[in-house]
PDB file of C-alpha atoms in Angstrom:
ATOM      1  CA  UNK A 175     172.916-115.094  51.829  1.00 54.00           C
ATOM      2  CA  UNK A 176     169.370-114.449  51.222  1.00 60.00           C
ATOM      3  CA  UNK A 177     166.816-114.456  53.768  1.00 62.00           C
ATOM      4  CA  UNK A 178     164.011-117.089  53.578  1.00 64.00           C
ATOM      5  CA  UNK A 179     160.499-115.791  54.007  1.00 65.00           C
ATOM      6  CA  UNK A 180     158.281-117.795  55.481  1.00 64.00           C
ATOM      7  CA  UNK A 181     154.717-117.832  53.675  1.00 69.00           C
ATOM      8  CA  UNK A 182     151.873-118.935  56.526  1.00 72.00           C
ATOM      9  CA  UNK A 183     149.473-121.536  54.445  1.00 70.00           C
ATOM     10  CA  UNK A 184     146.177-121.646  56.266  1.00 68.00           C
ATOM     11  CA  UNK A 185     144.789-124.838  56.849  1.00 68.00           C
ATOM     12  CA  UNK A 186     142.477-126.356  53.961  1.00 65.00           C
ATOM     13  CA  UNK A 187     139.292-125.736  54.722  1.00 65.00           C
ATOM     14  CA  UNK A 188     136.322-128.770  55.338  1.00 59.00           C
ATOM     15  CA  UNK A 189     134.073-129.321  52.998  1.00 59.00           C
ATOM     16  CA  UNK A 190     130.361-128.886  53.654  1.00 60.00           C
ATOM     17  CA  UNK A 191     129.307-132.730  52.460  1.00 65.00           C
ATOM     18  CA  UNK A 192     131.191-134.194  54.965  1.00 63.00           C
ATOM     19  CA  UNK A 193     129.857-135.666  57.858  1.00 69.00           C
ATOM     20  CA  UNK A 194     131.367-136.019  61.225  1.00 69.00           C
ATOM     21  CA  UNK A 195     130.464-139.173  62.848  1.00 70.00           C
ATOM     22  CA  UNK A 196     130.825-138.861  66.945  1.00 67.00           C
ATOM     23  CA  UNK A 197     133.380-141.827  68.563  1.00 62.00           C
ATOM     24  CA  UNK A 198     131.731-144.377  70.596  1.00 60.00           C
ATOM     25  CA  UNK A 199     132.274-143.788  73.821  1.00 65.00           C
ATOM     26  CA  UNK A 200     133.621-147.688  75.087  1.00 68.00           C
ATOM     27  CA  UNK A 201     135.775-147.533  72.642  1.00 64.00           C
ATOM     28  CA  UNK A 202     139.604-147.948  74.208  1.00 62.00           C
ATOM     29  CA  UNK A 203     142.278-145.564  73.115  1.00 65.00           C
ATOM     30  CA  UNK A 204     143.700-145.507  70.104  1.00 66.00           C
ATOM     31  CA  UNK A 205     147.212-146.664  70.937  1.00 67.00           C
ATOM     32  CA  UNK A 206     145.960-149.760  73.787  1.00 68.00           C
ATOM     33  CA  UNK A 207     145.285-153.408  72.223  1.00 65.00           C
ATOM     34  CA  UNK A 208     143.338-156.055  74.072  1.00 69.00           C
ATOM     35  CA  UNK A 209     144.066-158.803  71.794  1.00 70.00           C
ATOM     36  CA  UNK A 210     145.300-159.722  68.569  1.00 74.00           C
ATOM     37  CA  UNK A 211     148.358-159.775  67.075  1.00 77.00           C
ATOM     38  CA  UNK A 212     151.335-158.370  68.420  1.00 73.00           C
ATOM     39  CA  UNK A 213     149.577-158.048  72.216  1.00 75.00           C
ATOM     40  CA  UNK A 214     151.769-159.119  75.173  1.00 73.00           C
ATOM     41  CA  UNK A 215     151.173-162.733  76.141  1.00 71.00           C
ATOM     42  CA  UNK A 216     150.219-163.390  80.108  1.00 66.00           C
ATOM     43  CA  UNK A 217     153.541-164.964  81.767  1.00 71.00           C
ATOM     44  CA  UNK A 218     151.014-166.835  84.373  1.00 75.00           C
ATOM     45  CA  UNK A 219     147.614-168.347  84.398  1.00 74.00           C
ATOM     46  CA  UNK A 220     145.584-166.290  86.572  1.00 72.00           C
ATOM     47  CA  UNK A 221     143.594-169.491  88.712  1.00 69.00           C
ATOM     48  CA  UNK A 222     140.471-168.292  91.128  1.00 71.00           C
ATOM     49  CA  UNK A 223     140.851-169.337  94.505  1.00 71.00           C
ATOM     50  CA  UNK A 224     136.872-169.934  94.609  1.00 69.00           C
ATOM     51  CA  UNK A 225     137.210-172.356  91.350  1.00 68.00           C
ATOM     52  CA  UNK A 226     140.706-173.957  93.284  1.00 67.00           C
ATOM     53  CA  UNK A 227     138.191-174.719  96.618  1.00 70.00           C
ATOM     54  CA  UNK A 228     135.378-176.322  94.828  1.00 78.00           C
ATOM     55  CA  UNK A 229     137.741-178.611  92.921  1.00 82.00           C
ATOM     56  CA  UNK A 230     139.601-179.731  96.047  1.00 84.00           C
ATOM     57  CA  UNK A 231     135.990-180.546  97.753  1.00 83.00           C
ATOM     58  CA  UNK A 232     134.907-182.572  94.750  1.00 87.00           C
ATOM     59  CA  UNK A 233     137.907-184.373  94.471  1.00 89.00           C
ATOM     60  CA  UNK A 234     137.681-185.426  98.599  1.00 87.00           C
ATOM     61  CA  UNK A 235     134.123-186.287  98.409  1.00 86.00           C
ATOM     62  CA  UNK A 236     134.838-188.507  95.690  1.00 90.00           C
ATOM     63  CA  UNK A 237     138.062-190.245  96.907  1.00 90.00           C
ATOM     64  CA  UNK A 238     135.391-190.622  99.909  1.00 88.00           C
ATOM     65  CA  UNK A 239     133.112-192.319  97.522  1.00 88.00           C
ATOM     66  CA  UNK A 240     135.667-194.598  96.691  1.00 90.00           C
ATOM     67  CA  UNK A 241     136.182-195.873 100.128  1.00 88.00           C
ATOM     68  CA  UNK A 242     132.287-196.643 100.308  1.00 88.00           C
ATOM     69  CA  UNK A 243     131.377-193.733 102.456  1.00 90.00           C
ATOM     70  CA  UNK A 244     127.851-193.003 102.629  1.00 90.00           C
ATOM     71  CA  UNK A 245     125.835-189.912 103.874  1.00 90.00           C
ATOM     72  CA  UNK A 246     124.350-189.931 107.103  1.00 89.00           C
ATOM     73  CA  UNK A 247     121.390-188.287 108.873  1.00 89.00           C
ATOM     74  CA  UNK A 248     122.565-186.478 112.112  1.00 87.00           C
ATOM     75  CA  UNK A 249     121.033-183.525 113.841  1.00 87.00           C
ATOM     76  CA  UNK A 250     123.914-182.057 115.877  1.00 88.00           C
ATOM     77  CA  UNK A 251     127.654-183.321 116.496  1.00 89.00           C
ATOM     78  CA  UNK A 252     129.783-182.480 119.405  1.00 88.00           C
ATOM     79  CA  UNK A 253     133.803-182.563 119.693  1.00 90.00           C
ATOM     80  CA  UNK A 254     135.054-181.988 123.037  1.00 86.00           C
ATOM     81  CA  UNK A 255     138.423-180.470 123.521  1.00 86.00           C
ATOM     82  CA  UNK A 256     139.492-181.493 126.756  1.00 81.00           C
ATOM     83  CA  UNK A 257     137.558-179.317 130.127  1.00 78.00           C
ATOM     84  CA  UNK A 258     137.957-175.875 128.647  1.00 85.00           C
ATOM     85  CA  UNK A 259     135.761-175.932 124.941  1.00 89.00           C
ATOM     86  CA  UNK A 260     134.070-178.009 122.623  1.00 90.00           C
ATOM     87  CA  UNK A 261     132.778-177.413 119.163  1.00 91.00           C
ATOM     88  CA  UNK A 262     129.637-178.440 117.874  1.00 92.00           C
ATOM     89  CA  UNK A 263     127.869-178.406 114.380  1.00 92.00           C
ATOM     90  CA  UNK A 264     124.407-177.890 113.859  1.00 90.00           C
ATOM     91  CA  UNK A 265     122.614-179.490 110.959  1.00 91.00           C
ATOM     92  CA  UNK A 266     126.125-181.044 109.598  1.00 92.00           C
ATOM     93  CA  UNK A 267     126.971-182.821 106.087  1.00 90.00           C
ATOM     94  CA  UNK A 268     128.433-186.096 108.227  1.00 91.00           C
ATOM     95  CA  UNK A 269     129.818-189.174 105.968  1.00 91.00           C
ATOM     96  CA  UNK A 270     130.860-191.920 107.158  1.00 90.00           C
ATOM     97  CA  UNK A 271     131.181-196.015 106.479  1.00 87.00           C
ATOM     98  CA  UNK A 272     131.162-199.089 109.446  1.00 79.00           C
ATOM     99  CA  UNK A 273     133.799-200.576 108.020  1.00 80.00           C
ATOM    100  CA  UNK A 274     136.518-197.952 108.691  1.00 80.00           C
ATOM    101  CA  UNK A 275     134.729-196.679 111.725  1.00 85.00           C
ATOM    102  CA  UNK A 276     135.868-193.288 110.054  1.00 88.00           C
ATOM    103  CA  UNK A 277     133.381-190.016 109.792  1.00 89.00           C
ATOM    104  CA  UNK A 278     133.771-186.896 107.924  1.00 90.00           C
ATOM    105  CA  UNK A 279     132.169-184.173 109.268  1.00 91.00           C
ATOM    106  CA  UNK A 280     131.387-180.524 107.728  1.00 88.00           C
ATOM    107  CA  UNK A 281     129.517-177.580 108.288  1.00 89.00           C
ATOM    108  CA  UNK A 282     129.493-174.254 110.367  1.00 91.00           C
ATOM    109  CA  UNK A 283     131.118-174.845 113.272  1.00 92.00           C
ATOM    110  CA  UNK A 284     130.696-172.718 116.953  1.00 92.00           C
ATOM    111  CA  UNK A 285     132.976-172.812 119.558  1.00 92.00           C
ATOM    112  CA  UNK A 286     130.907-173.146 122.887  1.00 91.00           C
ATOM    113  CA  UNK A 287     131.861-173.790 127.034  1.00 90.00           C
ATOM    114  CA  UNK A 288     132.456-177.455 127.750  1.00 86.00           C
ATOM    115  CA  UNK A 289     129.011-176.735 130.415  1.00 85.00           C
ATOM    116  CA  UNK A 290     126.782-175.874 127.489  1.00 86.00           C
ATOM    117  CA  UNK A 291     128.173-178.938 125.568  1.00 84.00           C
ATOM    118  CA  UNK A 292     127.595-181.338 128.315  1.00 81.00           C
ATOM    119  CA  UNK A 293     123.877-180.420 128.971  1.00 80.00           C
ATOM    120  CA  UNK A 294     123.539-180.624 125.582  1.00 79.00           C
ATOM    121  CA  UNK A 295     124.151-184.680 125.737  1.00 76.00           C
ATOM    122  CA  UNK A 296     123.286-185.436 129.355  1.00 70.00           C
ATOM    123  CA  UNK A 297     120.175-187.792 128.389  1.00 66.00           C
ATOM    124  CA  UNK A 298     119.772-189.925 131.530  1.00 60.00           C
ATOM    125  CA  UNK A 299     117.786-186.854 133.542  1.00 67.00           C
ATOM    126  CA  UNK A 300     115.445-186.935 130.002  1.00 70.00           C
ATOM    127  CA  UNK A 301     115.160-191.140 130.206  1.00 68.00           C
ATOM    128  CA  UNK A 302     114.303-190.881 134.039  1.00 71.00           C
ATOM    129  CA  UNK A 303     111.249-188.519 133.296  1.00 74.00           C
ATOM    130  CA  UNK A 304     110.163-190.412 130.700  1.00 74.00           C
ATOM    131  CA  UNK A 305     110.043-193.574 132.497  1.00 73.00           C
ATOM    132  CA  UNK A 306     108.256-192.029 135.427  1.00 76.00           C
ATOM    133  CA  UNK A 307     105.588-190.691 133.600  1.00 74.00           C
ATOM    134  CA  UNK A 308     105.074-194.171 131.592  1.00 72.00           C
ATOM    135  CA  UNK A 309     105.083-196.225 134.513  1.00 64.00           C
ATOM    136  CA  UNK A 310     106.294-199.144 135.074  1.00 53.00           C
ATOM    137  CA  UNK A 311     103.531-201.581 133.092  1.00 49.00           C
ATOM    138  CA  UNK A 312     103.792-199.808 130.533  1.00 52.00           C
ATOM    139  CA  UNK A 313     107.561-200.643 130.005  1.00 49.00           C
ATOM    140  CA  UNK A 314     107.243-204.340 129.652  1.00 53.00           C
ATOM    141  CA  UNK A 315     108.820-204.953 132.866  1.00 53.00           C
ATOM    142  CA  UNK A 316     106.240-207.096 134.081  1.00 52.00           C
ATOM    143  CA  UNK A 317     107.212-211.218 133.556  1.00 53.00           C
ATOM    144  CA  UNK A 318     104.138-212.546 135.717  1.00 59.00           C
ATOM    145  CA  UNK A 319     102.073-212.458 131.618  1.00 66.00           C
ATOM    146  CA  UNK A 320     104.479-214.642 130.344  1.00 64.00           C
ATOM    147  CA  UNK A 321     102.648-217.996 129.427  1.00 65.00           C
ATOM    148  CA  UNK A 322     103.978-221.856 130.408  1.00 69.00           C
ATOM    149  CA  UNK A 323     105.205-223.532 126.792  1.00 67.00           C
ATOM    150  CA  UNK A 324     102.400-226.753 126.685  1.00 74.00           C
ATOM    151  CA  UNK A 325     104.425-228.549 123.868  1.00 73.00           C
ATOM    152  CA  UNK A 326     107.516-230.067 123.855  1.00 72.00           C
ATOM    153  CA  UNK A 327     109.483-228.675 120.503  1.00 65.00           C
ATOM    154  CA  UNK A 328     112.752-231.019 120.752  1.00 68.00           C
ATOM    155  CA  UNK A 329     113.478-233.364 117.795  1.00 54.00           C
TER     156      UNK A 329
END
């Protein structure tokens, strides 16, 4: 058998002409694909949940629509839950349609004491100030002004 000599061959060398233009730098990897051909396929459609929301609220307010509710101008509404709580909304979206006697009501809502609540609506202190400081002329209260009819109107 002979022996085999092995001969070391240096590499070829670069020529001088060449130039060596630098990678970009967002490029991916050479071996990852994005898209194209031969690129794995989602299994499931990735949905939102902001996009899923918005769609839900757009399809209530217009099934509201369809049942004739119309918006309504309201400060402040109250729900009391029982002696313990109630929950109130401040500058709320409210609709809402006579027919149905139905509202919808939304907007941020605060959890406050049943006390708070209850001042909140207790009006008749309010009506008795204001009719003490009108008086009681003022108020129309007084049927002595009403004149005597001088015709007869019957047919």
């Amino acid at each position: 058998m002979q022996k085999q000599t092995s001969k070391k061959v240096a590499p070829p060398k670069q020529s001088t002409t060449q130039k060596i233009t630098p990678k970009p730098t967002n490029a991916p990897p050479a071996g990852i694909k994005t898209g194209g051909k031969g690129t794995v396929r989602r299994k499931k459609k990735v949905v939102s949940k902001a996009a899923a929301t918005t769609n839900e609220d757009k399809n209530f307010l217009n099934n509201l629509k369809r049942l004739s509710f119309a918006p309504i101008k309201v400060e402040e509404v109250i729900f009391f839950k029982g002696t313990e709580s109630a929950s109130t909304f401040e500058k709320p979206t409210v609709l809402g349609t006579q027919g149905y006697t139905c509202y919808a009501v939304s907007g941020q809502m605060k959890e406050i004491p049943y006390e708070e609540a209850s001042k909140k609506i207790d009006f008749s202190n309010q009506l008795k100030q204001l009719s003490s400081q009108l008086g009681d002329n003022q108020l129309g209260d007084n049927l002595d002004e009403i004149p005597n009819l001088e015709k007869n109107f019957s047919a």
